[in-house]
Amino acid sequence: MIAVGGMNYDKAMKAGVELPIRCYPLQAMVTQPLKPWLHTLVSSVSLHTNLVQSSRGEIVIGGGSDPYQLYSTRSTLDMKEHLAEGAVHLIPFLHGVRLLRQWAGTTDMTADYSPIMGASPLSNLWLDCGWGTWGFKATPVADKYMAQTIANQKVAPILEPFTMERFATFDLLNEMGATAASH
Ligand SMILES: Cc1cc2nc3c(=O)[nH]c(=O)nc-3n(C[C@H](O)[C@H](O)[C@H](O)COP(=O)(O)OP(=O)(O)OC[C@H]3O[C@@H](n4cnc5c(N)ncnc54)[C@H](O)[C@@H]3O)c2cc1C
């Protein structure tokens, strides 16, 4: 099974399978730790900013992907300013809080923002790719049905719509809302 996140496209190419995936950086940053006060996720689609407080007290601030394909995991000043502006707009008392760090990861995006799960064009090579910007919330259920698929050598019925073929047949699964901040 190919399930290597931002490296999915490259790894599949090594097997001769070209995935309909393009990779974009996604950045996030955290503030210094604060006492617990934010008990929900705050997200604004118009500001492309979301905030959540980690168990360490840091405010984790995220937003949309960078607008260009790239494998670099460098973070940018542009995005720092954009996320800081969005965060202070949503929660003004954050204006004096310091940032601790900012980072980027590689997200493997499909055209409909949904993953590709199930069979590949090669027999016995399975795909769990294209999770892009919202994969960790889906991990438990994805693992369960991919394990079932491999054990039975048959794509689990719930995964059938996630076939790679949907890009050829235009049976797309639009999931833009699942990213919380539109891209
Ligand atoms: C800044 C940022 C913020 C995010 N925020 C959220 C969020 O709030 N909520 C959410 O649901 N998702 C979020 N995501 C997206 C989430 O991280 C991904 O969708 C998810 O991690 C994808 O899971 P995966 O198992 O497909 O890939 P990964 O989690 O990337 O796992 C792939 C694994 O494969 C390994 N690997 C790579 N190459 C090889 C190889 N050749 N051989 C063996 N192993 C290899 C890697 O080391 C890695 O451990 C965020 C991503 C970023 C970058």
mmCIF file of C-alpha atoms and ligand atoms in Angstrom:
data_model
loop_
_atom_site.group_PDB
_atom_site.id
_atom_site.type_symbol
_atom_site.label_atom_id
_atom_site.label_comp_id
_atom_site.label_asym_id
_atom_site.label_seq_id
_atom_site.Cartn_x
_atom_site.Cartn_y
_atom_site.Cartn_z
ATOM 1 C CA MET A 1 0.000 0.000 0.000
ATOM 2 C CA ILE A 2 1.233 3.490 -0.829
ATOM 3 C CA ALA A 3 0.485 5.798 2.103
ATOM 4 C CA VAL A 4 3.427 8.170 2.418
ATOM 5 C CA GLY A 5 1.693 11.568 2.584
ATOM 6 C CA GLY A 6 3.510 14.266 0.630
ATOM 7 C CA MET A 7 5.658 11.611 -1.107
ATOM 8 C CA ASN A 8 2.685 9.657 -2.531
ATOM 9 C CA TYR A 9 2.982 11.090 -6.040
ATOM 10 C CA ASP A 10 6.705 10.298 -6.255
ATOM 11 C CA LYS A 11 6.398 6.813 -4.810
ATOM 12 C CA ALA A 12 3.520 5.887 -7.125
ATOM 13 C CA MET A 13 5.506 7.160 -10.124
ATOM 14 C CA LYS A 14 8.248 4.695 -9.188
ATOM 15 C CA ALA A 15 5.682 1.948 -9.700
ATOM 16 C CA GLY A 16 4.613 3.533 -13.002
ATOM 17 C CA VAL A 17 1.329 4.900 -11.627
ATOM 18 C CA GLU A 18 0.692 8.614 -12.129
ATOM 19 C CA LEU A 19 -1.621 9.799 -9.384
ATOM 20 C CA PRO A 20 -3.920 12.780 -10.000
ATOM 21 C CA ILE A 21 -2.235 14.550 -7.089
ATOM 22 C CA ARG A 22 -0.292 17.801 -6.812
ATOM 23 C CA CYS A 23 1.645 18.852 -3.720
ATOM 24 C CA TYR A 24 1.310 22.197 -1.986
ATOM 25 C CA PRO A 25 2.853 23.470 1.249
ATOM 26 C CA LEU A 26 0.533 24.016 4.210
ATOM 27 C CA GLN A 27 1.754 26.175 7.068
ATOM 28 C CA ALA A 28 0.809 26.539 10.713
ATOM 29 C CA MET A 29 2.206 28.393 13.705
ATOM 30 C CA VAL A 30 1.871 28.362 17.486
ATOM 31 C CA THR A 31 1.931 31.039 20.151
ATOM 32 C CA GLN A 32 3.532 30.898 23.563
ATOM 33 C CA PRO A 33 1.498 28.754 26.018
ATOM 34 C CA LEU A 34 -1.485 30.412 27.670
ATOM 35 C CA LYS A 35 -3.773 29.179 30.434
ATOM 36 C CA PRO A 36 -6.641 27.103 28.970
ATOM 37 C CA TRP A 37 -9.443 29.341 27.681
ATOM 38 C CA LEU A 38 -10.229 28.198 24.129
ATOM 39 C CA HIS A 39 -12.246 25.001 24.288
ATOM 40 C CA THR A 40 -13.394 24.796 20.694
ATOM 41 C CA LEU A 41 -11.979 25.311 17.214
ATOM 42 C CA VAL A 42 -12.559 28.786 15.818
ATOM 43 C CA SER A 43 -12.465 29.024 12.035
ATOM 44 C CA SER A 44 -13.209 31.775 9.562
ATOM 45 C CA VAL A 45 -13.584 30.873 5.908
ATOM 46 C CA SER A 46 -13.502 34.553 4.898
ATOM 47 C CA LEU A 47 -10.259 35.221 6.822
ATOM 48 C CA HIS A 48 -8.755 31.808 5.892
ATOM 49 C CA THR A 49 -7.696 31.383 9.516
ATOM 50 C CA ASN A 50 -8.427 28.786 12.184
ATOM 51 C CA LEU A 51 -7.386 28.590 15.830
ATOM 52 C CA VAL A 52 -7.341 25.864 18.423
ATOM 53 C CA GLN A 53 -5.625 25.624 21.820
ATOM 54 C CA SER A 54 -3.319 22.641 22.269
ATOM 55 C CA SER A 55 -3.078 20.645 25.487
ATOM 56 C CA ARG A 56 0.203 22.505 26.132
ATOM 57 C CA GLY A 57 -1.691 25.816 26.068
ATOM 58 C CA GLU A 58 -0.264 27.027 22.759
ATOM 59 C CA ILE A 59 -2.718 28.577 20.306
ATOM 60 C CA VAL A 60 -2.261 26.688 17.039
ATOM 61 C CA ILE A 61 -3.080 28.938 14.096
ATOM 62 C CA GLY A 62 -3.610 27.581 10.582
ATOM 63 C CA GLY A 63 -5.178 28.567 7.292
ATOM 64 C CA GLY A 64 -5.148 27.741 3.596
ATOM 65 C CA SER A 65 -2.401 26.120 1.521
ATOM 66 C CA ASP A 66 0.300 28.140 -0.180
ATOM 67 C CA PRO A 67 -0.895 29.051 -3.686
ATOM 68 C CA TYR A 68 1.897 27.228 -5.557
ATOM 69 C CA GLN A 69 3.107 23.646 -5.950
ATOM 70 C CA LEU A 70 6.256 23.009 -3.959
ATOM 71 C CA TYR A 71 7.996 20.366 -1.833
ATOM 72 C CA SER A 72 9.853 22.886 0.337
ATOM 73 C CA THR A 73 8.857 22.934 3.993
ATOM 74 C CA ARG A 74 10.117 26.464 4.644
ATOM 75 C CA SER A 75 7.606 28.779 6.253
ATOM 76 C CA THR A 76 7.050 32.282 4.917
ATOM 77 C CA LEU A 77 6.719 35.786 6.363
ATOM 78 C CA ASP A 78 3.681 36.385 4.131
ATOM 79 C CA MET A 79 1.780 33.534 5.737
ATOM 80 C CA LYS A 80 2.874 34.549 9.242
ATOM 81 C CA GLU A 81 1.485 38.042 8.674
ATOM 82 C CA HIS A 82 -1.697 36.695 7.106
ATOM 83 C CA LEU A 83 -2.399 34.240 9.940
ATOM 84 C CA ALA A 84 -1.502 36.782 12.643
ATOM 85 C CA GLU A 85 -3.857 39.314 11.079
ATOM 86 C CA GLY A 86 -6.676 36.756 10.884
ATOM 87 C CA ALA A 87 -6.106 35.585 14.468
ATOM 88 C CA VAL A 88 -6.111 39.108 15.919
ATOM 89 C CA HIS A 89 -9.176 39.970 13.859
ATOM 90 C CA LEU A 90 -11.034 36.998 15.351
ATOM 91 C CA ILE A 91 -9.667 37.298 18.908
ATOM 92 C CA PRO A 92 -8.264 40.820 19.467
ATOM 93 C CA PHE A 93 -6.661 40.120 22.866
ATOM 94 C CA LEU A 94 -4.096 37.904 21.097
ATOM 95 C CA HIS A 95 -2.343 41.027 19.769
ATOM 96 C CA GLY A 96 0.349 40.998 22.456
ATOM 97 C CA VAL A 97 0.939 37.230 22.476
ATOM 98 C CA ARG A 98 4.286 36.029 21.114
ATOM 99 C CA LEU A 99 4.745 33.422 18.412
ATOM 100 C CA LEU A 100 6.919 30.437 19.317
ATOM 101 C CA ARG A 101 7.330 28.757 15.949
ATOM 102 C CA GLN A 102 5.964 28.372 12.439
ATOM 103 C CA TRP A 103 6.361 25.437 10.060
ATOM 104 C CA ALA A 104 5.171 23.945 6.769
ATOM 105 C CA GLY A 105 4.389 20.416 5.600
ATOM 106 C CA THR A 106 3.726 18.948 2.164
ATOM 107 C CA THR A 107 0.072 18.229 1.453
ATOM 108 C CA ASP A 108 -0.914 15.866 -1.365
ATOM 109 C CA MET A 109 -3.963 17.484 -2.924
ATOM 110 C CA THR A 110 -6.486 15.999 -5.329
ATOM 111 C CA ALA A 111 -8.679 18.129 -7.594
ATOM 112 C CA ASP A 112 -11.788 17.482 -5.469
ATOM 113 C CA TYR A 113 -9.987 17.691 -2.070
ATOM 114 C CA SER A 114 -10.980 14.102 -1.258
ATOM 115 C CA PRO A 115 -8.568 11.189 -0.792
ATOM 116 C CA ILE A 116 -7.880 8.368 -3.230
ATOM 117 C CA MET A 117 -8.456 5.051 -1.480
ATOM 118 C CA GLY A 118 -8.583 1.506 -2.733
ATOM 119 C CA ALA A 119 -7.203 -0.186 -5.825
ATOM 120 C CA SER A 120 -4.469 1.110 -8.117
ATOM 121 C CA PRO A 121 -4.077 0.102 -11.789
ATOM 122 C CA LEU A 122 -1.565 -2.554 -10.600
ATOM 123 C CA SER A 123 -2.789 -5.708 -8.943
ATOM 124 C CA ASN A 124 -2.060 -5.956 -5.225
ATOM 125 C CA LEU A 125 -0.878 -2.326 -5.004
ATOM 126 C CA TRP A 126 -3.319 -0.379 -2.844
ATOM 127 C CA LEU A 127 -3.638 3.382 -2.439
ATOM 128 C CA ASP A 128 -4.389 5.525 0.610
ATOM 129 C CA CYS A 129 -3.331 8.895 -0.772
ATOM 130 C CA GLY A 130 -4.450 12.461 -1.357
ATOM 131 C CA TRP A 131 -5.421 13.280 2.215
ATOM 132 C CA GLY A 132 -4.111 16.762 1.661
ATOM 133 C CA THR A 133 -4.903 19.223 4.409
ATOM 134 C CA TRP A 134 -7.407 17.272 6.494
ATOM 135 C CA GLY A 135 -6.089 13.745 6.889
ATOM 136 C CA PHE A 136 -5.515 13.275 10.571
ATOM 137 C CA LYS A 137 -9.091 13.621 11.624
ATOM 138 C CA ALA A 138 -9.973 10.756 9.240
ATOM 139 C CA THR A 139 -7.114 8.410 10.121
ATOM 140 C CA PRO A 140 -8.963 5.915 12.380
ATOM 141 C CA VAL A 141 -11.724 5.149 9.898
ATOM 142 C CA ALA A 142 -9.370 5.209 6.901
ATOM 143 C CA ASP A 143 -7.102 2.652 8.559
ATOM 144 C CA LYS A 144 -10.000 0.407 9.434
ATOM 145 C CA TYR A 145 -11.363 0.202 5.894
ATOM 146 C CA MET A 146 -7.965 0.028 4.182
ATOM 147 C CA ALA A 147 -7.026 -2.901 6.434
ATOM 148 C CA GLN A 148 -10.316 -4.574 5.547
ATOM 149 C CA THR A 149 -9.667 -3.936 1.835
ATOM 150 C CA ILE A 150 -6.208 -5.475 1.906
ATOM 151 C CA ALA A 151 -7.267 -8.451 4.034
ATOM 152 C CA ASN A 152 -10.180 -9.258 1.704
ATOM 153 C CA GLN A 153 -8.369 -8.261 -1.520
ATOM 154 C CA LYS A 154 -11.562 -6.350 -2.359
ATOM 155 C CA VAL A 155 -12.287 -2.633 -1.956
ATOM 156 C CA ALA A 156 -14.574 -2.091 1.040
ATOM 157 C CA PRO A 157 -17.970 -0.815 -0.249
ATOM 158 C CA ILE A 158 -17.695 2.436 1.750
ATOM 159 C CA LEU A 159 -14.443 3.245 -0.092
ATOM 160 C CA GLU A 160 -15.742 2.664 -3.610
ATOM 161 C CA PRO A 161 -16.539 6.365 -4.321
ATOM 162 C CA PHE A 162 -12.895 7.233 -3.481
ATOM 163 C CA THR A 163 -11.542 5.331 -6.466
ATOM 164 C CA MET A 164 -8.816 6.920 -8.570
ATOM 165 C CA GLU A 165 -11.050 6.308 -11.624
ATOM 166 C CA ARG A 166 -13.424 9.075 -10.522
ATOM 167 C CA PHE A 167 -11.148 11.677 -12.115
ATOM 168 C CA ALA A 168 -11.532 9.954 -15.491
ATOM 169 C CA THR A 169 -15.300 9.511 -15.156
ATOM 170 C CA PHE A 170 -15.897 12.940 -13.521
ATOM 171 C CA ASP A 171 -17.613 11.367 -10.501
ATOM 172 C CA LEU A 172 -15.898 13.840 -8.201
ATOM 173 C CA LEU A 173 -16.441 14.069 -4.445
ATOM 174 C CA ASN A 174 -16.283 17.722 -3.535
ATOM 175 C CA GLU A 175 -14.905 18.049 0.015
ATOM 176 C CA MET A 176 -13.662 21.651 0.144
ATOM 177 C CA GLY A 177 -15.685 22.372 3.298
ATOM 178 C CA ALA A 178 -13.802 19.665 5.187
ATOM 179 C CA THR A 179 -10.653 21.762 5.192
ATOM 180 C CA ALA A 180 -12.301 24.363 7.457
ATOM 181 C CA ALA A 181 -10.419 27.126 5.613
ATOM 182 C CA SER A 182 -11.098 27.184 1.908
ATOM 183 C CA HIS A 183 -8.179 26.980 -0.516
HETATM 184 C C1 LIG B 1 0.758 22.468 8.901
HETATM 185 C C2 LIG B 1 -0.260 21.380 8.743
HETATM 186 C C3 LIG B 1 -1.425 21.414 9.485
HETATM 187 C C4 LIG B 1 -2.382 20.408 9.361
HETATM 188 N N1 LIG B 1 -3.532 20.487 10.115
HETATM 189 C C5 LIG B 1 -4.428 19.479 10.043
HETATM 190 C C6 LIG B 1 -5.594 19.507 10.867
HETATM 191 O O1 LIG B 1 -5.819 20.437 11.651
HETATM 192 N N2 LIG B 1 -6.459 18.477 10.777
HETATM 193 C C7 LIG B 1 -6.254 17.424 9.917
HETATM 194 O O2 LIG B 1 -7.075 16.511 9.892
HETATM 195 N N3 LIG B 1 -5.166 17.368 9.136
HETATM 196 C C8 LIG B 1 -4.257 18.373 9.160
HETATM 197 N N4 LIG B 1 -3.156 18.355 8.346
HETATM 198 C C9 LIG B 1 -3.073 17.324 7.298
HETATM 199 C C10 LIG B 1 -2.568 16.018 7.843
HETATM 200 O O3 LIG B 1 -1.337 16.203 8.492
HETATM 201 C C11 LIG B 1 -2.400 15.049 6.655
HETATM 202 O O4 LIG B 1 -3.555 15.024 5.829
HETATM 203 C C12 LIG B 1 -2.155 13.651 7.195
HETATM 204 O O5 LIG B 1 -1.024 13.648 8.021
HETATM 205 C C13 LIG B 1 -1.960 12.683 6.031
HETATM 206 O O6 LIG B 1 -1.785 11.412 6.557
HETATM 207 P P1 LIG B 1 -0.969 10.318 5.773
HETATM 208 O O7 LIG B 1 -0.921 9.126 6.658
HETATM 209 O O8 LIG B 1 -1.526 10.199 4.386
HETATM 210 O O9 LIG B 1 0.488 10.944 5.587
HETATM 211 P P2 LIG B 1 1.582 11.369 6.733
HETATM 212 O O10 LIG B 1 0.922 11.695 8.028
HETATM 213 O O11 LIG B 1 2.456 12.363 6.075
HETATM 214 O O12 LIG B 1 2.334 9.999 6.947
HETATM 215 C C14 LIG B 1 3.168 9.475 5.937
HETATM 216 C C15 LIG B 1 4.312 8.752 6.621
HETATM 217 O O13 LIG B 1 5.080 8.098 5.616
HETATM 218 C C16 LIG B 1 6.440 8.255 5.927
HETATM 219 N N5 LIG B 1 7.209 8.094 4.693
HETATM 220 C C17 LIG B 1 7.488 9.009 3.721
HETATM 221 N N6 LIG B 1 8.207 8.451 2.726
HETATM 222 C C18 LIG B 1 8.384 7.143 3.064
HETATM 223 C C19 LIG B 1 9.034 6.038 2.431
HETATM 224 N N7 LIG B 1 9.651 6.174 1.256
HETATM 225 N N8 LIG B 1 9.028 4.849 3.067
HETATM 226 C C20 LIG B 1 8.389 4.702 4.254
HETATM 227 N N9 LIG B 1 7.763 5.719 4.908
HETATM 228 C C21 LIG B 1 7.754 6.908 4.313
HETATM 229 C C22 LIG B 1 6.539 9.638 6.536
HETATM 230 O O14 LIG B 1 7.693 9.765 7.322
HETATM 231 C C23 LIG B 1 5.273 9.685 7.364
HETATM 232 O O15 LIG B 1 5.454 9.164 8.649
HETATM 233 C C24 LIG B 1 -2.175 19.344 8.454
HETATM 234 C C25 LIG B 1 -0.990 19.305 7.702
HETATM 235 C C26 LIG B 1 -0.043 20.312 7.843
HETATM 236 C C27 LIG B 1 1.226 20.243 7.024
#
